[in-house]
Coordinates of C-alpha atoms and ligand atoms in Angstrom, one line a residue:
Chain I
X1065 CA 11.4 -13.7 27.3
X1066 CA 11.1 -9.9 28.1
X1067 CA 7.5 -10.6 28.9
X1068 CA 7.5 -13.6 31.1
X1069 CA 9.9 -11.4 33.5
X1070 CA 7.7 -8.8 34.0
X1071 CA 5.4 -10.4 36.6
X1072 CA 8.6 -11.1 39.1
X1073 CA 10.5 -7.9 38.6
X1074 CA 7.3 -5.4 38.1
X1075 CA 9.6 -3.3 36.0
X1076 CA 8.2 0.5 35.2
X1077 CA 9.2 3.2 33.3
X1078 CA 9.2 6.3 36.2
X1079 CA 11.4 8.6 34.1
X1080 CA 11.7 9.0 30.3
X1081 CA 11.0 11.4 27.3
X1082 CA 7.6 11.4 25.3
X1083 CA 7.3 8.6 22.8
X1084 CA 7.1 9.9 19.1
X1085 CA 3.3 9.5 17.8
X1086 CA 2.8 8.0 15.0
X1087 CA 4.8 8.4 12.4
X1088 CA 3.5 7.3 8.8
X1089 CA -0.4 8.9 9.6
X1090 CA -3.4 8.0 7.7
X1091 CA -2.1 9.6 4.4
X1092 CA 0.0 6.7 4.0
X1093 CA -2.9 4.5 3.9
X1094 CA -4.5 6.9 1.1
X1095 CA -1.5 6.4 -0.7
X1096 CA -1.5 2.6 -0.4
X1097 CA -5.5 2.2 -0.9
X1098 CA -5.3 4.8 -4.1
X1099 CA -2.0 2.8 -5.8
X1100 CA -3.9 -0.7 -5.2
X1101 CA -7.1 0.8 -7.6
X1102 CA -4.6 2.4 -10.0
X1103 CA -2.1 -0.6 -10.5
X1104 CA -5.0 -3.0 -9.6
X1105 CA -7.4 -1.8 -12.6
X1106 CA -4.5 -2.1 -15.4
X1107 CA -3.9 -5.6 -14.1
X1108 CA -7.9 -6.6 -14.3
X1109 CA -8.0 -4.8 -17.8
X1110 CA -5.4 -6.9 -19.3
X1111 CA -7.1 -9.6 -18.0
X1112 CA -10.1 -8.9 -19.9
X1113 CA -8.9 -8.0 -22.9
X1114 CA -7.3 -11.4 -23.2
X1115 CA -10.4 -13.2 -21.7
X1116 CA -13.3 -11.5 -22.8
X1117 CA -12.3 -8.7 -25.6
X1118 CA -15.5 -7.8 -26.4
X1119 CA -16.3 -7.0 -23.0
X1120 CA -14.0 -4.5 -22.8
X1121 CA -14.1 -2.5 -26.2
X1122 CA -15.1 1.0 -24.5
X1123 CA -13.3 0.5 -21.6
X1124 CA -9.9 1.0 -22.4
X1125 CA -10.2 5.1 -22.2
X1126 CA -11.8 5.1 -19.1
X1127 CA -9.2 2.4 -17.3
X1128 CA -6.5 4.3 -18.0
X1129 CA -8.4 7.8 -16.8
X1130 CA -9.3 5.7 -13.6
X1131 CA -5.9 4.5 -13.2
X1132 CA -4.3 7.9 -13.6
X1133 CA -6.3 9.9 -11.7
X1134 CA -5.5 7.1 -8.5
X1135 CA -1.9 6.8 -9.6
X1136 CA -1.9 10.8 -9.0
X1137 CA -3.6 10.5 -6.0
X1138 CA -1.1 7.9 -4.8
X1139 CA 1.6 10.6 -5.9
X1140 CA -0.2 13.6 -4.1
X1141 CA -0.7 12.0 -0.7
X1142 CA 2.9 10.5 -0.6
X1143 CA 4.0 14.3 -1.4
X1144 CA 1.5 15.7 1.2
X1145 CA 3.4 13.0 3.7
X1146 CA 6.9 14.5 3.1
X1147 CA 8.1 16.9 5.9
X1148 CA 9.6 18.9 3.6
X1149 CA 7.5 18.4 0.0
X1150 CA 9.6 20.9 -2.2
X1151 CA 12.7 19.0 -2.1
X1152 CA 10.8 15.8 -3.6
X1153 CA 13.0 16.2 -6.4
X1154 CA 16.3 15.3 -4.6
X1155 CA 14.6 11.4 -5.0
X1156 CA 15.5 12.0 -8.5
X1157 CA 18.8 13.8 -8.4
X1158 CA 20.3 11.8 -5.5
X1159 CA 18.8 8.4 -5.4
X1160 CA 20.3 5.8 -3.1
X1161 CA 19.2 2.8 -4.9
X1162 CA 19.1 0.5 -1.3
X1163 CA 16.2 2.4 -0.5
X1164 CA 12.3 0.9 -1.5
X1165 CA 11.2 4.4 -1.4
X1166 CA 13.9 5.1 -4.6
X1167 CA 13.0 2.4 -6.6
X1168 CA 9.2 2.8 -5.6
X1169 CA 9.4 7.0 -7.0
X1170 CA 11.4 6.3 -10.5
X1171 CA 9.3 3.0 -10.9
X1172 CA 5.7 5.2 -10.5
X1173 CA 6.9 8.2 -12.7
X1174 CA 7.6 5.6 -15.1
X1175 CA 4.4 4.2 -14.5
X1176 CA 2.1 7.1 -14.7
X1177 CA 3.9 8.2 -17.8
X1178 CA 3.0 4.7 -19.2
X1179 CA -0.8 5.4 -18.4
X1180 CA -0.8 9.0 -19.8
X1181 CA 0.7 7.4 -23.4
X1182 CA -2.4 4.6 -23.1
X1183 CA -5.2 7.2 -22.4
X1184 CA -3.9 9.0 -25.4
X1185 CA -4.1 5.9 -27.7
X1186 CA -7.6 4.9 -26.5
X1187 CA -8.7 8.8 -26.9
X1188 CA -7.3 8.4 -30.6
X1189 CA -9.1 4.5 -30.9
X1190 CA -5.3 2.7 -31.5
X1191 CA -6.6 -0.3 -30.1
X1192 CA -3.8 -2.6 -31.6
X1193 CA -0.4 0.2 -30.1
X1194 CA -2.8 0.3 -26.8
X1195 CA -2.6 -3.3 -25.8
X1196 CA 1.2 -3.4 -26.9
X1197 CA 1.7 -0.3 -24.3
X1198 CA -0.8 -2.2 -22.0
X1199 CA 1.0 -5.3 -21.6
X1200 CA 4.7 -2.9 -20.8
X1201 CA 2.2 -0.8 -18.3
X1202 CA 1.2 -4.3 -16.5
X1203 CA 4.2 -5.5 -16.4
X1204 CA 5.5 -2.4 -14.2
X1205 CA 2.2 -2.4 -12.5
X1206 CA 3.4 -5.8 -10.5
X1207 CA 6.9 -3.9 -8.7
X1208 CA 4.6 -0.9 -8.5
X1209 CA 2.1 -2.0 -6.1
X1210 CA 5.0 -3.9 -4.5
X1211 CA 7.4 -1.5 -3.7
X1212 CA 5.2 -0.8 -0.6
X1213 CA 5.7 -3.8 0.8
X1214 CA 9.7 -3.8 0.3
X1215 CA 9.7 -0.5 2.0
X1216 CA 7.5 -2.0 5.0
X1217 CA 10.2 -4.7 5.1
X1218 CA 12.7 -2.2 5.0
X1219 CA 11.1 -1.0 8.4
X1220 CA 13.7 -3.4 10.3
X1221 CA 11.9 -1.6 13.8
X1222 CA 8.5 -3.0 12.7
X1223 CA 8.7 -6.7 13.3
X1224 CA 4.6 -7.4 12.1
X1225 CA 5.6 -6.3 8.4
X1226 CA 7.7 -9.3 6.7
X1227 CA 7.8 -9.3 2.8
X1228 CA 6.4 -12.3 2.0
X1229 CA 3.0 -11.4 3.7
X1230 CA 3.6 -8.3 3.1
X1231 CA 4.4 -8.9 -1.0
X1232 CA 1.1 -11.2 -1.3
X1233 CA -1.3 -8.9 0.6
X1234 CA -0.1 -5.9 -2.0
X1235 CA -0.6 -7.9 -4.7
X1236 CA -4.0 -9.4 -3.4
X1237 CA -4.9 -5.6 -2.3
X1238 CA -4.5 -4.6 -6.3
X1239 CA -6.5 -7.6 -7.4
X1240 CA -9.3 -6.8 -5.0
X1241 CA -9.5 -3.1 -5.5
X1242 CA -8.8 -3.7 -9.0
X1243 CA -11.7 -6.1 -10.0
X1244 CA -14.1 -4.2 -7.7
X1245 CA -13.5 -0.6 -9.5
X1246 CA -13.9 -2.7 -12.8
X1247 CA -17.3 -3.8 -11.5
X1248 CA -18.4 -0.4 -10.5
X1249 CA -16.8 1.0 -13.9
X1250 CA -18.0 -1.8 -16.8
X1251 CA -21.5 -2.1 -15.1
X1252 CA -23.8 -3.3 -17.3
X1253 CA -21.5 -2.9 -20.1
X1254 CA -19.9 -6.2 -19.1
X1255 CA -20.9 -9.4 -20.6
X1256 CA -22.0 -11.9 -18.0
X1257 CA -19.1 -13.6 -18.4
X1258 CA -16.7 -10.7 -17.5
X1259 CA -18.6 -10.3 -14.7
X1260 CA -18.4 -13.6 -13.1
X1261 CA -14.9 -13.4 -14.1
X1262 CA -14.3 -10.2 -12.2
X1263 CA -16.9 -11.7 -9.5
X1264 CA -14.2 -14.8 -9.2
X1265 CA -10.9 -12.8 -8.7
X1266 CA -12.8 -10.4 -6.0
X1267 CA -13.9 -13.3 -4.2
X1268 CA -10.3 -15.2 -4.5
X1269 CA -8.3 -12.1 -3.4
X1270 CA -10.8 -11.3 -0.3
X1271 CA -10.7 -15.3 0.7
X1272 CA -6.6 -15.3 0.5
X1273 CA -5.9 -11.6 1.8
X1274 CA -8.0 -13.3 4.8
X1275 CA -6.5 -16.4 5.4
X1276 CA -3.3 -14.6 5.9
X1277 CA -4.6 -12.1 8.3
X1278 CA -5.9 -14.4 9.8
X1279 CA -2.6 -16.6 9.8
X1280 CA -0.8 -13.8 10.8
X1281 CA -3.0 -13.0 13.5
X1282 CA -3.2 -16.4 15.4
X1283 CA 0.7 -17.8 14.2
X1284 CA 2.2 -14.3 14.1
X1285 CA 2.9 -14.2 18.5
X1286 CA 4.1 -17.6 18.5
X1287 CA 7.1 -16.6 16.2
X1288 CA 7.8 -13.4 18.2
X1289 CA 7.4 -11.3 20.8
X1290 CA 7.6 -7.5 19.8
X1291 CA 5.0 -9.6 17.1
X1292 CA 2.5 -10.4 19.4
X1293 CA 2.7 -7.3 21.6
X1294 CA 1.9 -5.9 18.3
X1295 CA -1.2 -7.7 17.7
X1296 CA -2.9 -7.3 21.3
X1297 CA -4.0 -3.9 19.8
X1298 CA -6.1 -6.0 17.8
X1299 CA -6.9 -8.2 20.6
X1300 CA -9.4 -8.4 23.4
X1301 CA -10.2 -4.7 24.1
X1302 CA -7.0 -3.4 22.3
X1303 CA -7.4 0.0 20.9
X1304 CA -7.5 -1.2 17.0
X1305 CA -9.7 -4.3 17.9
X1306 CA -13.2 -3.3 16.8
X1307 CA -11.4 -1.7 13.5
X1308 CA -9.7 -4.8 12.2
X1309 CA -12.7 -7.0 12.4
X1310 CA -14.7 -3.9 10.6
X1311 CA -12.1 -4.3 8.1
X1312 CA -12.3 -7.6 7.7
X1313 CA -16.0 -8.0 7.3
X1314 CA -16.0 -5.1 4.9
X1315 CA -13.2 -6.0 3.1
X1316 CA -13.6 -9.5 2.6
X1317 CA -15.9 -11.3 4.5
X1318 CA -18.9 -9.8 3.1
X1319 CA -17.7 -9.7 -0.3
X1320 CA -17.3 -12.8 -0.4
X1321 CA -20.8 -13.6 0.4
X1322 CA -22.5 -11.2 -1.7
X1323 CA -20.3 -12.6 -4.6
X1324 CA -21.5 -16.5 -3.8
X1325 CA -25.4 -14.5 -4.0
X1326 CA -24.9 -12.5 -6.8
X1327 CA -23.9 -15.7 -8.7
X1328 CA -26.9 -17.3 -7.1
X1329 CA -29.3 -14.7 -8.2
X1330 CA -27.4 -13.1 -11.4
X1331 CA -27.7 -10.1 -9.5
X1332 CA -25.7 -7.1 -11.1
X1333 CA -26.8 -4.8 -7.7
X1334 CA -25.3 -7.1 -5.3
X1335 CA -21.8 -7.8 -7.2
X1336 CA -21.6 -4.1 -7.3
X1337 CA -22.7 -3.9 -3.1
X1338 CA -19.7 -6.7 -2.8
X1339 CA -17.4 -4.1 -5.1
X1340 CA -18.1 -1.2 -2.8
X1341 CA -17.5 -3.0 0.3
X1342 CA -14.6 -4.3 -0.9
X1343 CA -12.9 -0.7 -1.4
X1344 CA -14.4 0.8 1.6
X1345 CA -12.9 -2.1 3.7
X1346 CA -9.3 -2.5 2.1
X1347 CA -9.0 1.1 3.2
X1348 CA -9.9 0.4 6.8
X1349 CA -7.4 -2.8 6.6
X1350 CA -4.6 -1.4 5.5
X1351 CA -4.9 1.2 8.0
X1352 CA -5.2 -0.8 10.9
X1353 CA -2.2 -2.3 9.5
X1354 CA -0.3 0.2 9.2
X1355 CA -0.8 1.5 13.0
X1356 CA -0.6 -0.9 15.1
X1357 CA 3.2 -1.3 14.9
X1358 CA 3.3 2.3 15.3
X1359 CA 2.0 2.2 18.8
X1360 CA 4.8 0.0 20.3
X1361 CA 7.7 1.9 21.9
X1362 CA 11.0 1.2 20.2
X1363 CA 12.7 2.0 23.1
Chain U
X689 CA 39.0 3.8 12.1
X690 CA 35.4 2.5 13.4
X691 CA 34.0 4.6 16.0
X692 CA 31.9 3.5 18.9
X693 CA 30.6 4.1 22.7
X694 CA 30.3 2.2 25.6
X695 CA 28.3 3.1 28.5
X696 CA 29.1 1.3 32.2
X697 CA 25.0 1.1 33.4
X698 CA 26.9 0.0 36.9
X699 CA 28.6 3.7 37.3
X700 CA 25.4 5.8 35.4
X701 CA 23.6 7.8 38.2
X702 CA 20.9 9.2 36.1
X703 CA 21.8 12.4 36.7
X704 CA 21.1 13.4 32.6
X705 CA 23.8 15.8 32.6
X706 CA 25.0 13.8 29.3
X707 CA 21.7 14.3 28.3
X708 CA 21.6 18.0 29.0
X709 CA 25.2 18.7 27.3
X710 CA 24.2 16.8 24.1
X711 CA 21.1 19.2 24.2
X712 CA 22.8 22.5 24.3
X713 CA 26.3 21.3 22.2
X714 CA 23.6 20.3 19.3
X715 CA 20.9 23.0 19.5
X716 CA 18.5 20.4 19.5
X717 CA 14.7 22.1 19.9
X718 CA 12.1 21.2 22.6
X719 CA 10.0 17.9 22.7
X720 CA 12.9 16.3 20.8
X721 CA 16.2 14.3 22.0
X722 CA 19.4 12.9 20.6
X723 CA 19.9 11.5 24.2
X724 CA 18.2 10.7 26.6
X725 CA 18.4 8.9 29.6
X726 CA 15.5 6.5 30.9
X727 CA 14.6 5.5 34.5
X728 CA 13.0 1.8 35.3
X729 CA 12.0 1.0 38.9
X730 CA 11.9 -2.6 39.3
X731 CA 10.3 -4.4 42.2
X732 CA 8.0 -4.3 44.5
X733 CA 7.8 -1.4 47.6
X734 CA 10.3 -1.5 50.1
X735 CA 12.4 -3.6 47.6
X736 CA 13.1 -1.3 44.9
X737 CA 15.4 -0.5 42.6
X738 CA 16.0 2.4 39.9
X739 CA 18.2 1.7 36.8
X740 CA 19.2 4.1 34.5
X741 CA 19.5 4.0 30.7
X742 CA 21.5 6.5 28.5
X743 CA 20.0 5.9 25.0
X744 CA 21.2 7.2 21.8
X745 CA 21.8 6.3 18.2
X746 CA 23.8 3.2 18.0
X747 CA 25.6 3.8 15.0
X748 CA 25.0 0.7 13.5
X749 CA 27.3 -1.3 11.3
X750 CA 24.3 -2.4 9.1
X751 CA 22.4 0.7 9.5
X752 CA 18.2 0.2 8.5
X753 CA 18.3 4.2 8.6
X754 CA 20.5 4.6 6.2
X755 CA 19.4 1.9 3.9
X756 CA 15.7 3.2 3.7
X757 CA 17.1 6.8 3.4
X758 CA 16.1 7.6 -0.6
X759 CA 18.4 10.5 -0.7
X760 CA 21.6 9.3 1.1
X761 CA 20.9 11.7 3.3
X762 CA 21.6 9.1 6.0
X763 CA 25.1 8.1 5.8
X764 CA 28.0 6.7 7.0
X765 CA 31.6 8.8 7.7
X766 CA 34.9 7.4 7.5
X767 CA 35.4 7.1 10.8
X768 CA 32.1 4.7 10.9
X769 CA 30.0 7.7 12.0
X770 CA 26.3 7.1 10.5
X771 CA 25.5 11.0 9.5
X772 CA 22.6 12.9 8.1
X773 CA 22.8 15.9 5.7
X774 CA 19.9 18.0 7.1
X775 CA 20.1 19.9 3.6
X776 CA 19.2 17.0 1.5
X777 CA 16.6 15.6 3.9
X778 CA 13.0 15.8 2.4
X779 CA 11.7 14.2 5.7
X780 CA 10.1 11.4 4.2
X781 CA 10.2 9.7 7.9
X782 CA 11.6 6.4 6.8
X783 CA 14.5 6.9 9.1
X784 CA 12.0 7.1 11.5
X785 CA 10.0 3.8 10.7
X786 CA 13.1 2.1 9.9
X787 CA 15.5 2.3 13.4
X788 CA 14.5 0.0 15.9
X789 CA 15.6 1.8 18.7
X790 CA 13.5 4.7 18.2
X791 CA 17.0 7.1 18.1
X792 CA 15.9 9.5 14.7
X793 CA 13.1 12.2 15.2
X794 CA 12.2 14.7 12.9
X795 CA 13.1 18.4 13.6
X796 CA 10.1 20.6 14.5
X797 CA 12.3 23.3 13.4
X798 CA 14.1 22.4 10.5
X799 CA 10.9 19.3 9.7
X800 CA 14.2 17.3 8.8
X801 CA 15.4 14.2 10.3
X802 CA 18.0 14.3 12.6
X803 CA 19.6 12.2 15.9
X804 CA 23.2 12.1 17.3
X805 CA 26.0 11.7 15.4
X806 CA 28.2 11.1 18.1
X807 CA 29.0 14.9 18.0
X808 CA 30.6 14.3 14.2
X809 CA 31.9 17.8 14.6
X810 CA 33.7 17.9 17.3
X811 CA 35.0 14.5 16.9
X812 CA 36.5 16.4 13.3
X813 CA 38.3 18.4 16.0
X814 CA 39.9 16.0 18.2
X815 CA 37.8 16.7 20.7
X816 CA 35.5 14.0 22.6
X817 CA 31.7 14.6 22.0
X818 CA 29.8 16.5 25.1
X819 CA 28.3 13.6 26.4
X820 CA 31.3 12.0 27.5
X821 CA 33.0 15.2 28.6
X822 CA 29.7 16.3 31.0
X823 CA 29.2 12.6 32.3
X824 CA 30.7 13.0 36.0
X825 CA 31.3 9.4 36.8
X826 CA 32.8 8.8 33.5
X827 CA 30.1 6.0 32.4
X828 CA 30.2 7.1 28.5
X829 CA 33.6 5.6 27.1
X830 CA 34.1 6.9 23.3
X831 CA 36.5 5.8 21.1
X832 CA 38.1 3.7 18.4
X833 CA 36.4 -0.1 18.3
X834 CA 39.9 -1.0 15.8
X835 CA 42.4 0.1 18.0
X836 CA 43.3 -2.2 20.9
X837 CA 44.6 -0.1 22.9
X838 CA 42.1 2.7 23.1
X839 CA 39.7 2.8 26.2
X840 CA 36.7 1.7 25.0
X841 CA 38.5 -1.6 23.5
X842 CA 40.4 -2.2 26.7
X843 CA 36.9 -1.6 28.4
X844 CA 35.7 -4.5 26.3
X845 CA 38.3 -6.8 27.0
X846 CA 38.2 -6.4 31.0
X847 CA 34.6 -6.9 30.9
X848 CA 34.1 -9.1 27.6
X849 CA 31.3 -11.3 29.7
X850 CA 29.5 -8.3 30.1
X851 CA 28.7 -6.5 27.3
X852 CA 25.4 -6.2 25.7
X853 CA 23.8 -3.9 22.7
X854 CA 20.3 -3.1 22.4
X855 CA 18.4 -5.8 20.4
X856 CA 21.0 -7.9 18.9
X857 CA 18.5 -9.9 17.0
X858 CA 17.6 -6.9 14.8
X859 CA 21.0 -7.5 12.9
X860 CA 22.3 -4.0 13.0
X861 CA 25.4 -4.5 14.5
X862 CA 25.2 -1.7 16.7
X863 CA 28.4 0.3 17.6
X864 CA 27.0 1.0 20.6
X865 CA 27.9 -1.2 23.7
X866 CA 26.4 -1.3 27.5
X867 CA 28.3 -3.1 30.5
X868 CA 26.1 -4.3 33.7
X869 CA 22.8 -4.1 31.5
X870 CA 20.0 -6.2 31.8
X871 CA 16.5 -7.2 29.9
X872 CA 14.9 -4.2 32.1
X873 CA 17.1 -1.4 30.8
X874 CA 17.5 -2.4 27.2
X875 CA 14.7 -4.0 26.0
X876 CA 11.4 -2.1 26.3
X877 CA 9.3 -5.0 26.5
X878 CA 10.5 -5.9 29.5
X879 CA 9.1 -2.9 31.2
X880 CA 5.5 -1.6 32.0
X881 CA 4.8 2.3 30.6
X882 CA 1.6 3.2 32.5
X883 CA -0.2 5.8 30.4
X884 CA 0.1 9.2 32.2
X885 CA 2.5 8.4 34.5
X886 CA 6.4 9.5 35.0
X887 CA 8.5 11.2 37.7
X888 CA 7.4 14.8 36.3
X889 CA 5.1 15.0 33.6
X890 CA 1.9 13.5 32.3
X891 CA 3.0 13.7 28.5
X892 CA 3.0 10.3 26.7
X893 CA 3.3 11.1 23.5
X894 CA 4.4 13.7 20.6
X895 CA 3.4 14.5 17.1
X896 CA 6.3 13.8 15.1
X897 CA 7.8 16.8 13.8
X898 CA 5.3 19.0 15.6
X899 CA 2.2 18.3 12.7
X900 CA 0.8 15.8 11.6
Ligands
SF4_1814 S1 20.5 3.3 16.0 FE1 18.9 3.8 14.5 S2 19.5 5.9 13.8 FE2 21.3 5.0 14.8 S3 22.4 4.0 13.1 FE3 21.1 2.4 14.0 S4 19.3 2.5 12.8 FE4 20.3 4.4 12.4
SF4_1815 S1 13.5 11.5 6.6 FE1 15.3 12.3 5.6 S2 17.0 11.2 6.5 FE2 15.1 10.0 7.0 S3 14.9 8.5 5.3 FE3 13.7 10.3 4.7 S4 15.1 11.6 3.5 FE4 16.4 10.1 4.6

């Protein structure tokens, strides 16, 4: 409505205050890209163990090392992102439990404590209490990498970020990082058969994540307006435009070809070239993402 | 009690001395506003027209501020008064991400969030907030939404046909009402912002919180 009036009543803004820049910077999308490889690897592990076991014997230590180290780099950037970082604690003393950020704090403490008790018992060998703890830690791993998108949807002034897309594209984003960082970290300690397993889910979660970009971006302006004034920065010459589609060819589109070769040729090099791509372009998404309805003017 | 404002766009002259009192009552630092009041020229030279747009927090009923707000640091008074406790802020910026209307910034000073609170403590006081008491023309009406026969709610009455609030399809129940306004002055899409340009200054946007 707003839109189709502009051309008859030429409407400008002559006098007003500087717009705020953007708000949530790019160490919000370190902290999304960094929880995706540390939730997303304890999901892919438990997948293995239950589908391929003997895949996976030596990788239990170094999942939960990989996991932790991310999970603390989710924790470090999200810190770094607070205007005032020393009172991080008041989450914990004074936690209003309507807010995604509340839940999201207590659930990754919980979390990373879960993955500090699993790297102890794969450092002592406790295979059997490790995949008890495991299937506890996966469980949580699920509202862990979600939490982000409840708190996007808890952005009532950003229209583009609904939880249903929102809840899916987490979820794919930890399947995808996950099964890529398990390529790169099993190499040729995988059977075959883990590998095409791991080869399968990449592929899936790059072919779904993109269909709903892709839904989003062609059905997303039909459903609203401050929607698709959002998305011409990804449109036409719009100043995100050439970064989306560089994040989705990284991200997904080429993954999934070099996946559908790999398979052809049983080629270990390209799965891993796939993997790689994979995490360099869910960064570059998820940024882009994040942005765009930054650059709209509230008011 | 429920607490709200009114603004008549029909008798604003855009002469920001609401804006000006709300920044000296509140202290509030350079390159940041509670208030502010916007200018739109619609038309097309010689027909032109200039509106003028006091814009503040809305105090909403169903507040996206204070439900993203991990600390209750955001928070609503007895009087319906959405407040923030500067002390227990950790400036996580949600606030900021959350209101659609773009009223929270966060402090260069204090790197807390903060926005108008309806001048909370003078309200405490009896007194009305500094807005309403610089406003020449007497366009800001303040007062109690449950009380029939305060201002404001006779204001309502009169012009009941009239009254708008800034996106209404948000679901935040603002208490925070316009008379006379249109798409122009309240919705931002309906407005051009050419990069670069405005009355005085060249300065489109600021880092939030002064880093960052
Ligand atoms: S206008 Fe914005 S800051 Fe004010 S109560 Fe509503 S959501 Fe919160
Ligand atoms: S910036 Fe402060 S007031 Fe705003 S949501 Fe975060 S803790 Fe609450």
């Amino acid at each position: 409505m707003a839109h189709e009036i502009l051309a008859a009543t030429n409407a400008v803004v002559t006098l007003d205050v500087a717009l705020p820049g953007i708000v949530w910077p790019w160490l919000v999308t370190v902290n999304m890209w960094a929880k995706s490889i540390g939730t997303g690897v304890i999901l892919m592990l438990f997948m293995l163990i239950r589908m391929h076991p003997d895949s996976v014997k030596n990788l239990r230590l170094p999942t939960a090392v990989v996991a932790f180290i991310f999970i603390n780099i989710f924790l470090l950037f999200t810190l770094a992102d607070l205007h005032q970082p020393f009172r991080m604690w008041h989450i914990f003393v004074y936690s209003s439990f309507s807010s995604a950020i509340a839940w999201g704090s207590l659930m990754a403490t919980v979390f990373l404590g879960l993955l500090v008790i699993l790297a102890f018992l794969a450092y002592k060998k406790n295979n059997e209490t490790f995949d008890k703890v495991l299937v506890w830690t996966t469980i949580l791993a699920i509202p862990v990498t979600l939490y982000t998108a409840a708190l996007m949807a808890q952005c009532t002034a950003r229209e583009l970020w609904q939880m249903p897309t929102e809840a899916a594209q987490m979820i794919l984003a930890a399947t995808l990082s996950g099964s890529a960082a398990m390529i790169l970290l099993g190499g040729s300690k995988l059977s075959d058969e883990a590998k095409n397993t791991l080869g399968v889910v990449l592929g899936l979660s790059a072919l779904m994540a993109f269909i709903i970009y892709m839904s989003e971006y062609i059905f997303g302006p039909m459903k609203a307006e401050e929607v698709a004034a959002v998305l011409d920065y990804i449109k036409g010459d719009g100043p995100y435009a050439v970064m989306f589609w560089l994040g989705q060819w990284i991200a997904y589109l080429l993954p999934m070809l070099l996946i559908l070769l790999s398979r052809a040729s049983k080629s270990e090099s390209i799965l891993k070239l796939a993997a790689i791509l994979a995490l360099v372009g869910l960064a570059i998404v998820k940024h882009v993402w994040l942005m765009i309805p930054q650059l709209l003017p509230m008011s | 009690m429920q607490l709200g404002f009114l603004v008549d766009l029909h008798l604003c002259m855009g002469c920001k001395g609401c804006e000006i009192a709300c920044k000296v009552e509140n202290e509030v630092p350079l390159s940041t506003w509670r208030l502010r009041v916007k200018y739109v020229d619609v038309g097309t030279f010689p027909e032109t027209k200039r509106t003028f747009t006091p814009l503040r927090c809305n105090h909403c009923e169903n507040a996206p501020c204070e439900r993203i707000c991990p600390v209750s640091a955001l928070h609503y008074l007895e009087n319906g008064i959405v407040n923030i406790d500067k002390e227990r802020c950790i400036g996580c910026a949600g606030c900021v991400m959350a209101c659609p209307y773009g009223a929270i910034y966060i402090d260069p000073q204090t790197q807390t969030a903060d926005k108008c609170t309806y001048c909370a403590h003078r309200v405490a006081s009896s007194m009305m907030p500094a807005c309403v008491v610089a406003c020449p023309v007497q366009a800001n009406i303040f007062g109690d939404l449950e009380d029939p026969t305060s201002n404001i709610s006779k204001y309502i009455q009169v012009n009941q046909s009239n009254i708008q609030v800034r996106k209404p399809e948000k679901g935040t129940n603002p208490h925070h009402f316009y008379v006379n306004g249109g798409n122009v002055a309240l919705n931002p899409l309906a407005s051009h912002r050419i990069e670069g340009h405005s009355l005085f200054n060249k300065i489109t946007t600021l880092p939030v919180g002064g880093h960052h």
